[in-house]
Coordinates of C-alpha atoms and ligand atoms in Angstrom, one line a residue:
X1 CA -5.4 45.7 5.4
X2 CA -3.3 43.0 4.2
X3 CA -0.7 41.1 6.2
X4 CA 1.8 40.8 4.2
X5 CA 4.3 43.6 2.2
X6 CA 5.4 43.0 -1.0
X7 CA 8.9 44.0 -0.7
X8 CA 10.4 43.3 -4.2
X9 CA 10.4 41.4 -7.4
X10 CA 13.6 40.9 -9.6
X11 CA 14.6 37.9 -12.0
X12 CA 18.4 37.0 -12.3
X13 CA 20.4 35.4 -14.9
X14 CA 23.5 33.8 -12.7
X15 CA 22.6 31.1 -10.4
X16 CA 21.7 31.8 -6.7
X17 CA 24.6 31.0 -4.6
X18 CA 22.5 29.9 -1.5
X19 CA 22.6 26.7 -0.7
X20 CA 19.5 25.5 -1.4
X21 CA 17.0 22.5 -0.8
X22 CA 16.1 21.4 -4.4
X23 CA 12.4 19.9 -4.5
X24 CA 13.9 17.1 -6.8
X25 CA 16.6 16.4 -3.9
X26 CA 16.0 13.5 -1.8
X27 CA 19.1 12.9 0.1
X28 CA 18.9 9.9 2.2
X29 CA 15.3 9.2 1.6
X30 CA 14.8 6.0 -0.5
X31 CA 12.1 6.9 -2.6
X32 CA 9.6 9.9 -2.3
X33 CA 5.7 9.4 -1.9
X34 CA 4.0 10.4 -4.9
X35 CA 1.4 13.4 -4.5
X36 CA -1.9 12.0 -5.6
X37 CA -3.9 15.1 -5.5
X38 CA -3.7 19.3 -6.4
X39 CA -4.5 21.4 -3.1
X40 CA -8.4 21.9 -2.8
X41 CA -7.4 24.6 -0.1
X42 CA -9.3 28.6 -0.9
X43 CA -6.3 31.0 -0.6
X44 CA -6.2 32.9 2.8
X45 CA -4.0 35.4 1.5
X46 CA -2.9 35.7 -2.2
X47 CA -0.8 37.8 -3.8
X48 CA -1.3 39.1 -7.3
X49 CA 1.6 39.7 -9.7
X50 CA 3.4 42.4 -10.2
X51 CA 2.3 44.6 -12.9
X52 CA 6.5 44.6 -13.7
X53 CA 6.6 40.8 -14.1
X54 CA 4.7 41.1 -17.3
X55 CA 7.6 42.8 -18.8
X56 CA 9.4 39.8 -18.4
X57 CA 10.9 37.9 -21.3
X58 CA 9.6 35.5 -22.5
X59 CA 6.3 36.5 -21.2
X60 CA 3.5 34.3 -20.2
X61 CA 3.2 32.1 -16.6
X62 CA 6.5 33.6 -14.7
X63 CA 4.4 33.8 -11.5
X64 CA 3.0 31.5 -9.4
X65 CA 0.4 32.3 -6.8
X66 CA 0.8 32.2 -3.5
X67 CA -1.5 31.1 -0.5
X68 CA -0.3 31.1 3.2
X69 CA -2.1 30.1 5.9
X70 CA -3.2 31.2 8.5
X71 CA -3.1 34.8 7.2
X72 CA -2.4 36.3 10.3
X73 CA 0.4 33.7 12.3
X74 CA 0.5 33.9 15.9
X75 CA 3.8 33.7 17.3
X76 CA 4.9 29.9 18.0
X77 CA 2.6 28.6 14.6
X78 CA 3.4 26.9 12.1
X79 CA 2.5 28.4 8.6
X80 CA 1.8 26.3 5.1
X81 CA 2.9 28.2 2.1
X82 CA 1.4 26.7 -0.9
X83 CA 2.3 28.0 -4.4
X84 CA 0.8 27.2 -7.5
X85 CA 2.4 28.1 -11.1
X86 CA 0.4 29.9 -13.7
X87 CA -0.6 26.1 -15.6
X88 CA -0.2 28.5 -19.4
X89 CA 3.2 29.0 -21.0
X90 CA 6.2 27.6 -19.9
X91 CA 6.8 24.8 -17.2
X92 CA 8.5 25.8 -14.2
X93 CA 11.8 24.1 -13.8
X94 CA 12.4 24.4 -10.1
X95 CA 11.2 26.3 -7.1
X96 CA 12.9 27.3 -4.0
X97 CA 12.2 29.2 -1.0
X98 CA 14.0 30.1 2.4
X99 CA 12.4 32.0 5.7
X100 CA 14.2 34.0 8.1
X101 CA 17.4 33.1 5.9
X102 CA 16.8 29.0 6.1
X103 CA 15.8 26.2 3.3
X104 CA 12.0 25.9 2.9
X105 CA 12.0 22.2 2.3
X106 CA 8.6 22.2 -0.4
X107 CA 7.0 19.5 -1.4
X108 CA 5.5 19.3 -5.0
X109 CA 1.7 18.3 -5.4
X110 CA -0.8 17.8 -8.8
X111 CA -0.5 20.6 -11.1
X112 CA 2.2 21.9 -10.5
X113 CA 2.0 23.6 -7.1
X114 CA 4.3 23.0 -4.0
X115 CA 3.7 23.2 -0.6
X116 CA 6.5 23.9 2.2
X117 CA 6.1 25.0 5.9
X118 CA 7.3 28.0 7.5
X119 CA 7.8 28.4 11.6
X120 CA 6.9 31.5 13.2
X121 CA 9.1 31.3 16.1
X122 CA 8.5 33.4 19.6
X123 CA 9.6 37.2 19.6
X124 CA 9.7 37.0 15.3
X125 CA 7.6 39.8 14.5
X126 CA 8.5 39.8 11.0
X127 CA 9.8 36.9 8.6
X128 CA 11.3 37.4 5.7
X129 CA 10.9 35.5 2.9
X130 CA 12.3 34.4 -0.2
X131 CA 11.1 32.0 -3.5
X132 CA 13.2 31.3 -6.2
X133 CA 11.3 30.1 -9.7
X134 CA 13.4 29.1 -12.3
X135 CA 11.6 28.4 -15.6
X136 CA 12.7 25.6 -17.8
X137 CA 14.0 28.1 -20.6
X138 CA 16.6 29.4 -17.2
X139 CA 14.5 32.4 -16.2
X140 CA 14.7 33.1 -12.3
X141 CA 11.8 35.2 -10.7
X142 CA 13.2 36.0 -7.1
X143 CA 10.1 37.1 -5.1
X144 CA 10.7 38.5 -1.7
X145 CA 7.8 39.0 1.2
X146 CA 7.3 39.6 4.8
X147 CA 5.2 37.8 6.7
X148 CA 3.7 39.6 9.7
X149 CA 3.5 37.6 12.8
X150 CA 0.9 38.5 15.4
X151 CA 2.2 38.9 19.0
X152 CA 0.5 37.0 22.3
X153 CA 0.3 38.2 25.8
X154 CA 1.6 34.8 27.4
X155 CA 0.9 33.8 31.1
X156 CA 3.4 33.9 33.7
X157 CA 3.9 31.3 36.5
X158 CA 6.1 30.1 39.0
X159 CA 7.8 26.9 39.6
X160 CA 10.3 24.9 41.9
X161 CA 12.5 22.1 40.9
X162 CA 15.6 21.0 42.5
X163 CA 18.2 22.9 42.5
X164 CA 20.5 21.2 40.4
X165 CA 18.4 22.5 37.5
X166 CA 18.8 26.5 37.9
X167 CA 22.2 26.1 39.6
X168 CA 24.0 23.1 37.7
X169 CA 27.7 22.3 38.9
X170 CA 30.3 22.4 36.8
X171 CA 30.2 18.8 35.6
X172 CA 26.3 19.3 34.5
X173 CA 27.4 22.7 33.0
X174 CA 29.7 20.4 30.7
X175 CA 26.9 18.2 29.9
X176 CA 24.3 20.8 29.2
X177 CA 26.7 22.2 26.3
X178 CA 27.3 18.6 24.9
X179 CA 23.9 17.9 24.7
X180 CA 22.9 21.4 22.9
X181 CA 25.1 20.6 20.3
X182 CA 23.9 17.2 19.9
X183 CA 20.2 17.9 19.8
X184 CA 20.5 21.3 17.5
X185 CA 22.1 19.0 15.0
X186 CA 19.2 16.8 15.2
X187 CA 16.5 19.3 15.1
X188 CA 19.1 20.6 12.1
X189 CA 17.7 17.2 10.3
X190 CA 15.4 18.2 7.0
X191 CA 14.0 15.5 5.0
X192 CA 12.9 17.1 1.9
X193 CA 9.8 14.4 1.7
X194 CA 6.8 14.4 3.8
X195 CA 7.1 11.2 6.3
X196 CA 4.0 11.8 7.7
X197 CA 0.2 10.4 7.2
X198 CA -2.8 12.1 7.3
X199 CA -3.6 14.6 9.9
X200 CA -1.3 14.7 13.5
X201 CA -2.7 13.3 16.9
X202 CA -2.2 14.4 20.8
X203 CA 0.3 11.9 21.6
X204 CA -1.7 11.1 24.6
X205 CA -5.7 11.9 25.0
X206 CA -5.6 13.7 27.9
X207 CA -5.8 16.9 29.1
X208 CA -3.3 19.6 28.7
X209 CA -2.0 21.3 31.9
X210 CA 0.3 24.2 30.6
X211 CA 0.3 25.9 27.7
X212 CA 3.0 26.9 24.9
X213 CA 4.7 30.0 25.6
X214 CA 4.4 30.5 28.9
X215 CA 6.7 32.8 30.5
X216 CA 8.3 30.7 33.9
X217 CA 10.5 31.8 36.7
X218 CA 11.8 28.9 37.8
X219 CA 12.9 28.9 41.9
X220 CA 12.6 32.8 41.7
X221 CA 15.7 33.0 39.8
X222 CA 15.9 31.4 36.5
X223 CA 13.9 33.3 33.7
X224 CA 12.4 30.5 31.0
X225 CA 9.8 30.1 28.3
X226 CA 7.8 26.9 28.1
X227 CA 8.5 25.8 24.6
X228 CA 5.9 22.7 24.1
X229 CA 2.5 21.5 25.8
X230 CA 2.5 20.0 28.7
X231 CA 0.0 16.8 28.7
X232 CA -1.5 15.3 32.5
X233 CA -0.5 11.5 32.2
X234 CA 0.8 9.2 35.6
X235 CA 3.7 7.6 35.6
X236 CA 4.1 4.6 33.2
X237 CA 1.1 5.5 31.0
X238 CA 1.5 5.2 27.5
X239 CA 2.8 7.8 25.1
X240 CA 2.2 7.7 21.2
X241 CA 3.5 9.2 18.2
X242 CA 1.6 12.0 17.1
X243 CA 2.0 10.6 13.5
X244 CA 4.7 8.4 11.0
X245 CA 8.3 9.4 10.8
X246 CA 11.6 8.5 12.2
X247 CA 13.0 8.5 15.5
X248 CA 16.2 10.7 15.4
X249 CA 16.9 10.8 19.6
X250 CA 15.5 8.6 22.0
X251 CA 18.4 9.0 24.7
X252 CA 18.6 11.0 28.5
X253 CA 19.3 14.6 28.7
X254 CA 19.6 16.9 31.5
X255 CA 17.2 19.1 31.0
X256 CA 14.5 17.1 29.0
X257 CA 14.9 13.5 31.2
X258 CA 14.3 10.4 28.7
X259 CA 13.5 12.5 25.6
X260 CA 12.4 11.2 22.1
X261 CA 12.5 13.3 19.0
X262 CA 10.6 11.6 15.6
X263 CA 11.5 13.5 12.3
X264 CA 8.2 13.8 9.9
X265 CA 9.4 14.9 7.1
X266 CA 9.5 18.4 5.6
X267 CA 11.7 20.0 8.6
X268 CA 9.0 18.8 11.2
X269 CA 10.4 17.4 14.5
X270 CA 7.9 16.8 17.2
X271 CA 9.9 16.2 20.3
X272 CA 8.3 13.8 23.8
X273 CA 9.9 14.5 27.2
X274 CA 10.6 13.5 31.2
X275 CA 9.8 9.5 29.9
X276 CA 10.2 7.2 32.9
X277 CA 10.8 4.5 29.6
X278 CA 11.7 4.4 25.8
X279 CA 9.8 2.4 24.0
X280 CA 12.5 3.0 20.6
X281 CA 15.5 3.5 19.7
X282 CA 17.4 5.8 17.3
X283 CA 16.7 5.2 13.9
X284 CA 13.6 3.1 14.3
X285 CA 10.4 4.0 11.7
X286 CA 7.6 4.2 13.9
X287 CA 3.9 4.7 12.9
X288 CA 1.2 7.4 13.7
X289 CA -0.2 6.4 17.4
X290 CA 2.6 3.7 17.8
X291 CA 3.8 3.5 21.5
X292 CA 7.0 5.3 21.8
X293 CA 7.3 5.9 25.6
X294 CA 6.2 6.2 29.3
X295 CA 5.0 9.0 30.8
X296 CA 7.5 9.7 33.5
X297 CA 9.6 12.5 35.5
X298 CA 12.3 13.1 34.0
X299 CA 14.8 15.7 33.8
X300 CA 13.8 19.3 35.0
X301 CA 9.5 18.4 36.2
X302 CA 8.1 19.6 39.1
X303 CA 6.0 16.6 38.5
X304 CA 5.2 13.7 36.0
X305 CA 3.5 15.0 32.7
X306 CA 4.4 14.7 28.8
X307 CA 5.9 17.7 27.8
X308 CA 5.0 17.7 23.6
X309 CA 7.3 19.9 21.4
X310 CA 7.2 21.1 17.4
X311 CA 10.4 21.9 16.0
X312 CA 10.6 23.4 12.6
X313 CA 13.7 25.4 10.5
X314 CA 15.2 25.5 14.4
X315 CA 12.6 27.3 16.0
X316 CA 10.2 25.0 18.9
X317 CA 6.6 25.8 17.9
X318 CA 3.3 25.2 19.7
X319 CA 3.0 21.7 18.7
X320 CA -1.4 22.2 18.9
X321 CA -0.9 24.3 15.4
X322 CA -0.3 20.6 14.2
X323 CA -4.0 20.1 14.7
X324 CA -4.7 23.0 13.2
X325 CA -8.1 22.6 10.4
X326 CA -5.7 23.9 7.6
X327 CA -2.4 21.6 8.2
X328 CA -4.9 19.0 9.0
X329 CA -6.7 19.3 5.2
X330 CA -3.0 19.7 3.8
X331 CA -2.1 16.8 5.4
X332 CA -5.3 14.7 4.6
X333 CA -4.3 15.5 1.0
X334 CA -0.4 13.4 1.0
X335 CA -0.6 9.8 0.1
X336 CA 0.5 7.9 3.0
X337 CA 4.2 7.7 3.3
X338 CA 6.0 4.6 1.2
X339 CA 9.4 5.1 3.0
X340 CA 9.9 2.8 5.6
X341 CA 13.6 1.6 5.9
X342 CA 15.1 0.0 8.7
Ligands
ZN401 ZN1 6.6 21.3 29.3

């Protein structure tokens, strides 16, 4: 039985009014890499057109086909939505998509397809989503799906850290908020280009020591889930970056110690915690496997460790679906990013 329901077709005349990411936008990036190749990818999942869409005038390619992989998400994964216009008829003018009501930033490739990633956050068991094709003669196909997320049992554990951390005074209370709002408007940060080369790497080759989405109860009393990998590493050893991009944060925070957060490109964020040392600052380019910090203890640890996050569209992901075969092909297929600016 397929994953997905097919929950409505419609073409519009007046503009959309969301606020969408255009493909041809490129707000504060320079100068975009050119794709060099069309996806080589077999479909996972692919939806055929509704029989209604040939009834569309003028007729011919009004819909484009759509792969997602994988076909069955977990929660925490990250999901690559490829589409690929019907290459007869008309040219497609623009294409748009949002997920759980927020910009898909897509990226175009060869013959005419796009690609865009969508997250599948925690406790999502259904995400809605939306593409917007506008043909060049100003035809809009709106299609609307679900995607069908696939629920995990997660482990429990148990863990003690000081006190400060499940019972913060009032001054730390203060803090906590501050910071929210300054790292939700950097994970808000969308570049509508891929930044990244080639496939992703563990920042650190080591072993992992506790898994993404574990449910904690932190000094029996504070209820948490552990939103990133933790990675084994000693204090001082190095910490790289898990691939090209920009470095958004690198500052202190309560919770997260010496943090640094590098933005890829296409609304991916991975995010490095409890450093004992920056090895950037804010702003800086930094290559795949450059050194960006020490590992260190930082913040709320029982211990040192590099704690390894994935943010996309404001949702922290299981950073390993980076790795994943399929993002790792997708990603094989970009030309290597041109936009280095200091
Ligand atoms: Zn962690």
């Amino acid at each position: 039985m397929s994953r997905w329901r097919f929950a409505g077709l419609a073409t519009s005349a007046p503009l959309c009014a969301l606020a969408l990411l255009s493909v041809s936008s490129c707000a504060g990036v320079p100068r975009p890499p050119e794709p060099v190749s069309p996806p080589q990818e077999p479909p996972v999942v692919e939806l055929k057109l509704d029989e209604r869409l040939r009834e569309i005038e003028p007729p011919g390619p009004l819909a484009p086909r759509i792969h997602w992989t994988p076909a069955v998400p977990d929660e925490g994964s990250l999901v690559v939505l490829t589409l690929e216009p019907e290459p007869r008829g008309l040219p497609v003018f623009e294409v748009r998509a949002r997920a759980r009501d927020r910009d898909v930033a897509l990226s175009s490739l060869d013959g005419g397809a796009y690609f865009g990633l969508v997250a599948a956050p925690l406790n999502v068991p259904e995400i809605p989503v939306e593409i917007d094709i506008t043909l060049a003669d100003g035809t809009r196909i709106t299609r609307r799906l679900t995607l069908l997320v696939e629920t995990l049992d997660f482990a429990a554990t148990r863990l003690r850290v000081a006190s400060r951390f499940t019972a913060p005074d009032e001054r730390a209370v203060e803090r906590i908020r501050r910071e929210r709002e300054i790292v939700r408007a950097a994970l808000a940060t969308v570049t509508t280009v891929p930044l990244w080369n080639g496939a992703f790497i563990m920042p650190r080759d080591d072993a992992t020591t506790s898994p993404y989405g574990q449910r904690r109860l932190f000094n029996n009393e504070l209820r948490s889930r552990h939103t990133g990998l933790d990675i084994r590493g000693r204090t001082g050893d190095p910490v790289y970056a898990a691939n090209s991009g920009r470095v958004i944060l690198a500052r202190n925070l309560f919770y997260t110690g010496n943090a640094v957060y590098i933005d890829h490109g296409l609304g991916i964020i991975t995010g490095y915690f409890h450093l004992s040392k920056h090895e950037v600052t804010e702003g800086q380019w930094v290559e795949k496997g450059q050194l960006i910090g020490r590992v260190g203890a930082t913040g709320r640890v029982t211990g040192p460790h590099l704690h390894w996050g994935l943010y996309l569209q404001g949702a922290a992901l299981d950073p390993s679906t980076l790795l994943a075969p399929a993002f790792a092909r997708i990603s094989d297929r970009l030309p290597a990013p041109t936009v280095i600016v200091e």
